[in-house]
């Protein structure tokens, strides 16, 4: 009898971003923490009470972000393309579910920060008339493929003058 490997526990076909997104989040918080501590050291006396409070605030917020916020953010962010809809779930305290029908999409863009470029991931931005939804830190090849699938064909969309129905006044 063949054993099949256990599947990742994601509800009904959802995919998660790349695991390198956690590393990107951690590098960002390390850089911000470094800048914060340099500013605290430059502007506050190391012997003062305000300096100690600033260090404790930094330590507690760093620990909370590192141990709770970013792992939860990674585990709750998921997406799937099914039929004529894109489903995106995200959030840390409250989970937001976005259901975007493909005919309603007006703009799709793929962006990369320098850290994302280093790790080979991108952010997919999907815009409709009422919302802008992001799928963060997915592999760049997959982001480009999704962008080509989700992009509206030329001539489709809201119909304005580009739709050919406009005329001279």
Tab-separated table of N, CA and C in Angstrom:
chain	number	residue	atom	x	y	z
A	1	UNK	N	0.841	-1.171	0.000
A	1	UNK	CA	0.000	0.000	0.000
A	1	UNK	C	0.891	1.242	0.000
A	2	UNK	N	0.625	2.128	-0.919
A	2	UNK	CA	1.393	3.358	-1.050
A	2	UNK	C	0.887	4.407	-0.086
A	3	UNK	N	1.826	5.078	0.554
A	3	UNK	CA	1.449	6.182	1.424
A	3	UNK	C	1.599	7.476	0.655
A	4	UNK	N	0.579	8.291	0.724
A	4	UNK	CA	0.672	9.604	0.084
A	4	UNK	C	1.126	10.606	1.131
A	5	UNK	N	1.958	11.546	0.716
A	5	UNK	CA	2.414	12.538	1.705
A	5	UNK	C	1.260	13.386	2.191
A	6	UNK	N	1.310	13.791	3.460
A	6	UNK	CA	0.211	14.620	3.980
A	6	UNK	C	0.185	15.970	3.276
A	7	UNK	N	-1.014	16.413	2.964
A	7	UNK	CA	-1.177	17.699	2.293
A	7	UNK	C	-1.179	18.820	3.326
A	8	UNK	N	-0.775	19.986	2.859
A	8	UNK	CA	-0.787	21.159	3.725
A	8	UNK	C	-2.239	21.489	4.065
A	9	UNK	N	-2.473	21.887	5.277
A	9	UNK	CA	-3.840	22.130	5.739
A	9	UNK	C	-4.311	23.524	5.355
A	10	UNK	N	-4.733	23.653	4.112
A	10	UNK	CA	-5.282	24.903	3.611
A	10	UNK	C	-6.692	24.577	3.134
A	11	UNK	N	-7.686	25.366	3.507
A	11	UNK	CA	-9.048	25.051	3.115
A	11	UNK	C	-9.244	25.056	1.606
A	12	UNK	N	-9.780	24.011	1.091
A	12	UNK	CA	-10.303	23.847	-0.266
A	12	UNK	C	-9.561	24.576	-1.381
A	13	UNK	N	-8.344	24.174	-1.650
A	13	UNK	CA	-7.639	24.644	-2.828
A	13	UNK	C	-6.942	25.975	-2.714
A	14	UNK	N	-6.928	26.591	-1.558
A	14	UNK	CA	-6.229	27.860	-1.404
A	14	UNK	C	-4.724	27.623	-1.442
A	15	UNK	N	-3.994	28.611	-1.920
A	15	UNK	CA	-2.540	28.568	-1.914
A	15	UNK	C	-2.021	29.670	-1.010
A	16	UNK	N	-0.881	29.410	-0.403
A	16	UNK	CA	-0.243	30.411	0.445
A	16	UNK	C	0.888	31.075	-0.318
A	17	UNK	N	1.263	32.274	0.105
A	17	UNK	CA	2.444	32.905	-0.480
A	17	UNK	C	3.701	32.095	-0.173
A	18	UNK	N	4.795	32.494	-0.764
A	18	UNK	CA	6.074	31.829	-0.552
A	18	UNK	C	6.483	31.938	0.916
A	19	UNK	N	7.126	30.910	1.421
A	19	UNK	CA	7.585	30.908	2.805
A	19	UNK	C	8.649	31.982	3.039
A	20	UNK	N	9.273	32.438	1.970
A	20	UNK	CA	10.270	33.497	2.122
A	20	UNK	C	9.633	34.812	2.564
A	21	UNK	N	8.308	34.912	2.501
A	21	UNK	CA	7.662	36.139	2.965
A	21	UNK	C	7.903	36.352	4.460
A	22	UNK	N	7.971	35.273	5.237
A	22	UNK	CA	8.296	35.423	6.656
A	22	UNK	C	9.690	36.017	6.822
A	23	UNK	N	10.627	35.556	6.024
A	23	UNK	CA	11.984	36.088	6.093
A	23	UNK	C	12.013	37.560	5.691
A	24	UNK	N	11.227	37.930	4.692
A	24	UNK	CA	11.143	39.329	4.274
A	24	UNK	C	10.573	40.184	5.408
A	25	UNK	N	9.523	39.703	6.062
A	25	UNK	CA	8.953	40.432	7.193
A	25	UNK	C	9.994	40.591	8.311
A	26	UNK	N	10.738	39.529	8.599
A	26	UNK	CA	11.727	39.580	9.669
A	26	UNK	C	12.870	40.541	9.341
A	27	UNK	N	13.307	40.557	8.099
A	27	UNK	CA	14.374	41.490	7.714
A	27	UNK	C	13.881	42.926	7.847
A	28	UNK	N	12.633	43.176	7.444
A	28	UNK	CA	12.077	44.529	7.573
A	28	UNK	C	12.030	44.979	9.026
A	29	UNK	N	11.592	44.099	9.923
A	29	UNK	CA	11.486	44.495	11.327
A	29	UNK	C	12.868	44.674	11.947
A	30	UNK	N	13.859	43.898	11.506
A	30	UNK	CA	15.221	44.106	11.991
A	30	UNK	C	15.759	45.466	11.559
A	31	UNK	N	15.512	45.843	10.301
A	31	UNK	CA	15.971	47.139	9.813
A	31	UNK	C	15.267	48.287	10.533
A	32	UNK	N	13.958	48.182	10.704
A	32	UNK	CA	13.224	49.228	11.421
A	32	UNK	C	13.649	49.306	12.885
A	33	UNK	N	13.876	48.162	13.500
A	33	UNK	CA	14.334	48.151	14.883
A	33	UNK	C	15.708	48.771	15.028
A	34	UNK	N	16.577	48.523	14.060
A	34	UNK	CA	17.910	49.129	14.092
A	34	UNK	C	17.821	50.645	13.987
A	35	UNK	N	17.011	51.142	13.059
A	35	UNK	CA	16.842	52.590	12.899
A	35	UNK	C	16.253	53.194	14.172
A	36	UNK	N	15.254	52.536	14.746
A	36	UNK	CA	14.633	53.020	15.986
A	36	UNK	C	15.655	53.125	17.105
A	37	UNK	N	16.457	52.086	17.271
A	37	UNK	CA	17.423	52.097	18.366
A	37	UNK	C	18.532	53.120	18.140
A	38	UNK	N	18.937	53.333	16.897
A	38	UNK	CA	19.934	54.370	16.627
A	38	UNK	C	19.370	55.739	16.988
A	39	UNK	N	18.119	56.001	16.616
A	39	UNK	CA	17.502	57.291	16.947
A	39	UNK	C	17.339	57.469	18.450
A	40	UNK	N	16.950	56.416	19.150
A	40	UNK	CA	16.821	56.484	20.607
A	40	UNK	C	18.181	56.770	21.230
A	41	UNK	N	19.201	56.108	20.753
A	41	UNK	CA	20.541	56.310	21.315
A	41	UNK	C	21.076	57.717	21.017
A	42	UNK	N	20.737	58.271	19.869
A	42	UNK	CA	21.211	59.604	19.514
A	42	UNK	C	20.516	60.711	20.292
A	43	UNK	N	19.222	60.549	20.558
A	43	UNK	CA	18.450	61.652	21.127
A	43	UNK	C	18.119	61.511	22.609
A	44	UNK	N	18.372	60.373	23.201
A	44	UNK	CA	18.070	60.194	24.618
A	44	UNK	C	19.325	59.796	25.378
A	45	UNK	N	19.404	60.220	26.601
A	45	UNK	CA	20.543	59.884	27.450
A	45	UNK	C	20.404	58.446	27.949
A	46	UNK	N	21.452	57.643	27.830
A	46	UNK	CA	21.367	56.244	28.291
A	46	UNK	C	21.111	56.099	29.791
A	47	UNK	N	21.307	57.157	30.558
A	47	UNK	CA	21.071	57.081	32.002
A	47	UNK	C	19.642	57.438	32.382
A	48	UNK	N	18.867	57.977	31.460
A	48	UNK	CA	17.537	58.472	31.784
A	48	UNK	C	16.466	57.406	31.761
A	49	UNK	N	15.367	57.728	32.419
A	49	UNK	CA	14.217	56.824	32.473
A	49	UNK	C	13.559	56.684	31.105
A	50	UNK	N	13.499	57.779	30.359
A	50	UNK	CA	12.877	57.742	29.028
A	50	UNK	C	13.617	56.782	28.092
A	51	UNK	N	14.918	56.704	28.223
A	51	UNK	CA	15.720	55.780	27.416
A	51	UNK	C	15.334	54.330	27.729
A	52	UNK	N	15.224	54.028	29.021
A	52	UNK	CA	14.849	52.658	29.427
A	52	UNK	C	13.446	52.305	28.942
A	53	UNK	N	12.526	53.253	29.043
A	53	UNK	CA	11.165	53.011	28.557
A	53	UNK	C	11.176	52.761	27.050
A	54	UNK	N	11.950	53.566	26.313
A	54	UNK	CA	12.020	53.391	24.862
A	54	UNK	C	12.598	52.029	24.497
A	55	UNK	N	13.598	51.566	25.238
A	55	UNK	CA	14.198	50.257	24.974
A	55	UNK	C	13.194	49.145	25.270
A	56	UNK	N	12.452	49.266	26.365
A	56	UNK	CA	11.460	48.243	26.696
A	56	UNK	C	10.311	48.230	25.682
A	57	UNK	N	9.885	49.394	25.245
A	57	UNK	CA	8.832	49.454	24.213
A	57	UNK	C	9.313	48.767	22.950
A	58	UNK	N	10.561	49.037	22.562
A	58	UNK	CA	11.112	48.394	21.379
A	58	UNK	C	11.182	46.879	21.559
A	59	UNK	N	11.673	46.421	22.709
A	59	UNK	CA	11.845	44.984	22.944
A	59	UNK	C	10.505	44.250	22.928
A	60	UNK	N	9.509	44.806	23.581
A	60	UNK	CA	8.195	44.149	23.635
A	60	UNK	C	7.529	44.144	22.262
A	61	UNK	N	7.560	45.285	21.573
A	61	UNK	CA	6.927	45.325	20.247
A	61	UNK	C	7.668	44.429	19.266
A	62	UNK	N	8.986	44.379	19.337
A	62	UNK	CA	9.760	43.497	18.465
A	62	UNK	C	9.386	42.038	18.717
A	63	UNK	N	9.311	41.644	19.993
A	63	UNK	CA	8.971	40.254	20.330
A	63	UNK	C	7.566	39.897	19.856
A	64	UNK	N	6.613	40.813	20.049
A	64	UNK	CA	5.248	40.539	19.612
A	64	UNK	C	5.155	40.412	18.082
A	65	UNK	N	5.827	41.309	17.387
A	65	UNK	CA	5.821	41.229	15.925
A	65	UNK	C	6.506	39.969	15.431
A	66	UNK	N	7.642	39.639	16.004
A	66	UNK	CA	8.444	38.508	15.564
A	66	UNK	C	7.740	37.175	15.855
A	67	UNK	N	7.186	37.048	17.060
A	67	UNK	CA	6.641	35.760	17.485
A	67	UNK	C	5.166	35.558	17.155
A	68	UNK	N	4.382	36.634	17.072
A	68	UNK	CA	2.944	36.475	16.872
A	68	UNK	C	2.445	37.060	15.553
A	69	UNK	N	2.653	38.352	15.351
A	69	UNK	CA	2.007	39.048	14.249
A	69	UNK	C	2.407	38.497	12.882
A	70	UNK	N	3.704	38.416	12.601
A	70	UNK	CA	4.135	37.992	11.274
A	70	UNK	C	3.816	36.521	10.979
A	71	UNK	N	3.997	35.583	11.906
A	71	UNK	CA	3.567	34.214	11.604
A	71	UNK	C	2.065	34.093	11.362
A	72	UNK	N	1.252	34.819	12.133
A	72	UNK	CA	-0.196	34.777	11.913
A	72	UNK	C	-0.542	35.403	10.570
A	73	UNK	N	0.111	36.506	10.251
A	73	UNK	CA	-0.126	37.154	8.962
A	73	UNK	C	0.195	36.199	7.811
A	74	UNK	N	1.276	35.455	7.926
A	74	UNK	CA	1.631	34.500	6.869
A	74	UNK	C	0.599	33.378	6.778
A	75	UNK	N	0.211	32.794	7.895
A	75	UNK	CA	-0.674	31.627	7.870
A	75	UNK	C	-2.095	31.967	7.454
A	76	UNK	N	-2.524	33.207	7.660
A	76	UNK	CA	-3.896	33.573	7.300
A	76	UNK	C	-4.017	34.162	5.898
A	77	UNK	N	-2.894	34.474	5.242
A	77	UNK	CA	-2.938	35.036	3.885
A	77	UNK	C	-2.939	33.885	2.879
A	78	UNK	N	-4.011	33.786	2.083
A	78	UNK	CA	-4.120	32.720	1.086
A	78	UNK	C	-4.975	33.202	-0.066
A	79	UNK	N	-4.857	32.514	-1.178
A	79	UNK	CA	-5.576	32.927	-2.387
A	79	UNK	C	-5.845	31.710	-3.255
A	80	UNK	N	-6.845	31.844	-4.138
A	80	UNK	CA	-7.080	30.812	-5.151
A	80	UNK	C	-7.827	31.427	-6.322
A	81	UNK	N	-7.556	30.879	-7.479
A	81	UNK	CA	-8.238	31.257	-8.709
A	81	UNK	C	-9.102	30.072	-9.078
A	82	UNK	N	-10.427	30.289	-9.070
A	82	UNK	CA	-11.343	29.186	-9.310
A	82	UNK	C	-12.471	29.660	-10.205
A	83	UNK	N	-12.622	29.013	-11.338
A	83	UNK	CA	-13.673	29.406	-12.270
A	83	UNK	C	-13.441	30.808	-12.775
A	84	UNK	N	-14.439	31.661	-12.630
A	84	UNK	CA	-14.291	33.049	-13.070
A	84	UNK	C	-14.129	33.995	-11.882
A	85	UNK	N	-13.492	33.508	-10.796
A	85	UNK	CA	-13.334	34.326	-9.593
A	85	UNK	C	-11.955	34.142	-8.975
A	86	UNK	N	-11.498	35.198	-8.333
A	86	UNK	CA	-10.282	35.166	-7.528
A	86	UNK	C	-10.712	35.357	-6.080
A	87	UNK	N	-10.259	34.473	-5.215
A	87	UNK	CA	-10.570	34.538	-3.795
A	87	UNK	C	-9.276	34.837	-3.041
A	88	UNK	N	-9.316	35.847	-2.176
A	88	UNK	CA	-8.146	36.213	-1.363
A	88	UNK	C	-8.609	36.358	0.081
A	89	UNK	N	-7.912	35.698	0.985
A	89	UNK	CA	-8.177	35.817	2.416
A	89	UNK	C	-6.921	36.360	3.083
A	90	UNK	N	-7.095	37.349	3.954
A	90	UNK	CA	-5.947	37.931	4.646
A	90	UNK	C	-6.421	38.568	5.942
A	91	UNK	N	-5.471	39.000	6.740
A	91	UNK	CA	-5.785	39.658	8.002
A	91	UNK	C	-5.094	38.963	9.147
A	92	UNK	N	-4.974	39.642	10.252
A	92	UNK	CA	-4.329	39.054	11.419
A	92	UNK	C	-5.352	38.829	12.517
A	93	UNK	N	-6.022	39.866	12.950
A	93	UNK	CA	-7.037	39.717	13.993
A	93	UNK	C	-8.361	39.311	13.366
A	94	UNK	N	-8.767	40.039	12.343
A	94	UNK	CA	-9.992	39.719	11.607
A	94	UNK	C	-9.603	39.263	10.213
A	95	UNK	N	-10.172	38.172	9.767
A	95	UNK	CA	-9.877	37.671	8.432
A	95	UNK	C	-10.802	38.342	7.437
A	96	UNK	N	-10.197	38.954	6.419
A	96	UNK	CA	-10.964	39.585	5.344
A	96	UNK	C	-10.968	38.645	4.149
A	97	UNK	N	-12.144	38.414	3.603
A	97	UNK	CA	-12.284	37.579	2.423
A	97	UNK	C	-12.695	38.463	1.257
A	98	UNK	N	-11.928	38.403	0.175
A	98	UNK	CA	-12.256	39.144	-1.037
A	98	UNK	C	-12.618	38.143	-2.118
A	99	UNK	N	-13.761	38.360	-2.730
A	99	UNK	CA	-14.212	37.553	-3.856
A	99	UNK	C	-14.303	38.496	-5.045
A	100	UNK	N	-13.425	38.298	-6.016
A	100	UNK	CA	-13.360	39.195	-7.166
A	100	UNK	C	-13.719	38.411	-8.414
A	101	UNK	N	-14.777	38.832	-9.073
A	101	UNK	CA	-15.152	38.189	-10.338
A	101	UNK	C	-14.264	38.732	-11.446
A	102	UNK	N	-13.771	37.859	-12.309
A	102	UNK	CA	-12.817	38.247	-13.347
A	102	UNK	C	-13.347	39.304	-14.307
A	103	UNK	N	-14.619	39.290	-14.706
A	103	UNK	CA	-15.080	40.341	-15.616
A	103	UNK	C	-15.076	41.736	-14.994
A	104	UNK	N	-15.033	41.837	-13.678
A	104	UNK	CA	-15.062	43.137	-13.007
A	104	UNK	C	-13.677	43.742	-12.800
A	105	UNK	N	-12.634	43.001	-13.108
A	105	UNK	CA	-11.277	43.489	-12.897
A	105	UNK	C	-10.946	44.552	-13.931
A	106	UNK	N	-10.425	45.684	-13.457
A	106	UNK	CA	-10.065	46.786	-14.347
A	106	UNK	C	-8.567	46.906	-14.540
A	107	UNK	N	-7.782	46.551	-13.536
A	107	UNK	CA	-6.333	46.710	-13.621
A	107	UNK	C	-5.656	45.634	-12.796
A	108	UNK	N	-4.583	45.085	-13.345
A	108	UNK	CA	-3.764	44.119	-12.625
A	108	UNK	C	-2.316	44.563	-12.762
A	109	UNK	N	-1.607	44.631	-11.645
A	109	UNK	CA	-0.192	45.008	-11.712
A	109	UNK	C	0.625	44.099	-10.807
A	110	UNK	N	1.894	43.960	-11.178
A	110	UNK	CA	2.842	43.161	-10.406
A	110	UNK	C	3.972	44.094	-9.986
A	111	UNK	N	4.250	44.159	-8.686
A	111	UNK	CA	5.318	45.011	-8.183
A	111	UNK	C	6.294	44.180	-7.356
A	112	UNK	N	7.520	44.715	-7.245
A	112	UNK	CA	8.560	44.047	-6.456
A	112	UNK	C	9.369	45.097	-5.696
A	113	UNK	N	9.529	44.891	-4.409
A	113	UNK	CA	10.429	45.727	-3.625
A	113	UNK	C	11.840	45.135	-3.767
A	114	UNK	N	12.858	45.863	-3.329
A	114	UNK	CA	14.211	45.295	-3.414
A	114	UNK	C	14.364	43.965	-2.657
A	115	UNK	N	13.730	43.849	-1.490
A	115	UNK	CA	13.800	42.567	-0.767
A	115	UNK	C	13.066	41.462	-1.523
A	116	UNK	N	11.917	41.798	-2.104
A	116	UNK	CA	11.192	40.800	-2.879
A	116	UNK	C	12.003	40.372	-4.097
A	117	UNK	N	12.694	41.312	-4.720
A	117	UNK	CA	13.541	40.989	-5.865
A	117	UNK	C	14.647	40.028	-5.447
A	118	UNK	N	15.223	40.253	-4.278
A	118	UNK	CA	16.288	39.402	-3.765
A	118	UNK	C	15.806	37.968	-3.555
A	119	UNK	N	14.559	37.810	-3.105
A	119	UNK	CA	14.024	36.481	-2.821
A	119	UNK	C	13.176	35.906	-3.961
A	120	UNK	N	13.032	36.632	-5.059
A	120	UNK	CA	12.315	36.109	-6.232
A	120	UNK	C	10.814	36.050	-6.082
A	121	UNK	N	10.240	36.963	-5.307
A	121	UNK	CA	8.786	37.000	-5.136
A	121	UNK	C	8.266	38.367	-5.555
A	122	UNK	N	6.951	38.458	-5.752
A	122	UNK	CA	6.316	39.701	-6.183
A	122	UNK	C	4.983	39.872	-5.483
A	123	UNK	N	4.424	41.074	-5.601
A	123	UNK	CA	3.096	41.364	-5.085
A	123	UNK	C	2.171	41.610	-6.261
A	124	UNK	N	1.051	40.923	-6.279
A	124	UNK	CA	0.041	41.079	-7.321
A	124	UNK	C	-1.046	42.002	-6.790
A	125	UNK	N	-1.336	43.079	-7.518
A	125	UNK	CA	-2.378	44.025	-7.134
A	125	UNK	C	-3.511	43.919	-8.147
A	126	UNK	N	-4.714	43.647	-7.659
A	126	UNK	CA	-5.893	43.509	-8.514
A	126	UNK	C	-6.870	44.619	-8.136
A	127	UNK	N	-7.208	45.459	-9.119
A	127	UNK	CA	-8.097	46.602	-8.873
A	127	UNK	C	-9.424	46.406	-9.595
A	128	UNK	N	-10.497	46.696	-8.873
A	128	UNK	CA	-11.831	46.756	-9.465
A	128	UNK	C	-12.370	48.149	-9.165
A	129	UNK	N	-13.623	48.390	-9.528
A	129	UNK	CA	-14.193	49.721	-9.318
A	129	UNK	C	-14.268	50.082	-7.839
A	130	UNK	N	-14.434	49.126	-6.970
A	130	UNK	CA	-14.636	49.454	-5.568
A	130	UNK	C	-13.542	49.017	-4.625
A	131	UNK	N	-12.555	48.280	-5.101
A	131	UNK	CA	-11.567	47.755	-4.166
A	131	UNK	C	-10.225	47.535	-4.843
A	132	UNK	N	-9.221	47.427	-4.018
A	132	UNK	CA	-7.876	47.070	-4.454
A	132	UNK	C	-7.425	45.945	-3.539
A	133	UNK	N	-7.061	44.807	-4.110
A	133	UNK	CA	-6.687	43.634	-3.343
A	133	UNK	C	-5.266	43.237	-3.691
A	134	UNK	N	-4.500	42.878	-2.670
A	134	UNK	CA	-3.112	42.497	-2.865
A	134	UNK	C	-2.909	41.032	-2.518
A	135	UNK	N	-2.143	40.344	-3.354
A	135	UNK	CA	-1.663	39.006	-3.051
A	135	UNK	C	-0.151	39.155	-2.931
A	136	UNK	N	0.338	39.118	-1.703
A	136	UNK	CA	1.739	39.456	-1.434
A	136	UNK	C	2.643	38.232	-1.453
A	137	UNK	N	3.879	38.466	-1.891
A	137	UNK	CA	4.973	37.508	-1.781
A	137	UNK	C	4.702	36.162	-2.430
A	138	UNK	N	4.208	36.193	-3.652
A	138	UNK	CA	4.070	34.960	-4.420
A	138	UNK	C	5.227	34.894	-5.402
A	139	UNK	N	5.638	33.704	-5.828
A	139	UNK	CA	6.757	33.609	-6.769
A	139	UNK	C	6.509	34.469	-8.008
A	140	UNK	N	7.565	35.107	-8.494
A	140	UNK	CA	7.432	36.075	-9.586
A	140	UNK	C	6.843	35.456	-10.850
A	141	UNK	N	7.225	34.227	-11.169
A	141	UNK	CA	6.682	33.570	-12.363
A	141	UNK	C	5.177	33.343	-12.211
A	142	UNK	N	4.763	32.947	-11.020
A	142	UNK	CA	3.338	32.729	-10.776
A	142	UNK	C	2.576	34.049	-10.799
A	143	UNK	N	3.176	35.117	-10.267
A	143	UNK	CA	2.532	36.429	-10.284
A	143	UNK	C	2.342	36.912	-11.717
A	144	UNK	N	3.343	36.725	-12.564
A	144	UNK	CA	3.224	37.128	-13.964
A	144	UNK	C	2.157	36.301	-14.679
A	145	UNK	N	2.094	35.007	-14.392
A	145	UNK	CA	1.082	34.148	-14.997
A	145	UNK	C	-0.317	34.550	-14.537
A	146	UNK	N	-0.487	34.810	-13.243
A	146	UNK	CA	-1.790	35.250	-12.739
A	146	UNK	C	-2.174	36.606	-13.327
A	147	UNK	N	-1.207	37.504	-13.461
A	147	UNK	CA	-1.496	38.822	-14.038
A	147	UNK	C	-1.975	38.693	-15.470
A	148	UNK	N	-1.371	37.798	-16.230
A	148	UNK	CA	-1.821	37.628	-17.618
A	148	UNK	C	-3.200	36.976	-17.686
A	149	UNK	N	-3.499	36.095	-16.752
A	149	UNK	CA	-4.825	35.468	-16.723
A	149	UNK	C	-5.911	36.441	-16.268
A	150	UNK	N	-5.570	37.316	-15.319
A	150	UNK	CA	-6.567	38.200	-14.725
A	150	UNK	C	-6.752	39.507	-15.487
A	151	UNK	N	-5.780	39.908	-16.293
A	151	UNK	CA	-5.853	41.192	-16.990
A	151	UNK	C	-7.019	41.217	-17.957
A	152	UNK	N	-7.773	42.319	-17.948
A	152	UNK	CA	-8.871	42.423	-18.900
A	152	UNK	C	-8.323	42.576	-20.321
A	153	UNK	N	-9.035	42.021	-21.273
A	153	UNK	CA	-8.622	42.122	-22.671
A	153	UNK	C	-8.804	43.559	-23.144
A	154	UNK	N	-7.997	44.012	-24.096
A	154	UNK	CA	-8.171	45.377	-24.617
A	154	UNK	C	-9.581	45.569	-25.167
A	155	UNK	N	-10.162	46.697	-24.862
A	155	UNK	CA	-11.529	46.967	-25.321
A	155	UNK	C	-12.577	46.596	-24.305
A	156	UNK	N	-12.218	45.737	-23.337
A	156	UNK	CA	-13.161	45.406	-22.276
A	156	UNK	C	-13.026	46.449	-21.175
A	157	UNK	N	-13.904	46.422	-20.238
A	157	UNK	CA	-13.795	47.359	-19.124
A	157	UNK	C	-15.034	48.210	-19.022
A	158	UNK	N	-14.831	49.442	-18.565
A	158	UNK	CA	-15.980	50.281	-18.236
A	158	UNK	C	-16.667	50.860	-19.469
A	159	UNK	N	-16.043	50.809	-20.620
A	159	UNK	CA	-16.736	51.199	-21.841
A	159	UNK	C	-16.542	52.625	-22.257
A	160	UNK	N	-16.023	53.523	-21.500
A	160	UNK	CA	-15.863	54.949	-21.802
A	160	UNK	C	-15.531	55.241	-23.252
A	161	UNK	N	-14.701	56.197	-23.519
A	161	UNK	CA	-14.321	56.542	-24.888
A	161	UNK	C	-13.470	55.474	-25.521
A	162	UNK	N	-12.734	54.735	-24.709
A	162	UNK	CA	-11.879	53.694	-25.269
A	162	UNK	C	-12.712	52.547	-25.816
A	163	UNK	N	-13.954	52.433	-25.403
A	163	UNK	CA	-14.803	51.353	-25.881
A	163	UNK	C	-15.340	51.580	-27.270
A	164	UNK	N	-15.101	52.736	-27.857
A	164	UNK	CA	-15.542	52.983	-29.225
A	164	UNK	C	-16.926	53.577	-29.320
A	165	UNK	N	-17.582	53.857	-28.197
A	165	UNK	CA	-18.950	54.364	-28.258
A	165	UNK	C	-18.992	55.883	-28.102
A	166	UNK	N	-17.825	56.474	-27.885
A	166	UNK	CA	-17.799	57.912	-27.723
A	166	UNK	C	-17.851	58.597	-29.074
A	167	UNK	N	-18.044	59.854	-29.084
A	167	UNK	CA	-18.081	60.579	-30.343
A	167	UNK	C	-17.733	62.022	-30.125
A	168	UNK	N	-17.648	62.749	-31.188
A	168	UNK	CA	-17.339	64.176	-31.082
A	168	UNK	C	-18.550	64.904	-30.563
A	169	UNK	N	-18.278	65.910	-29.778
A	169	UNK	CA	-19.386	66.682	-29.195
A	169	UNK	C	-19.743	67.823	-30.109
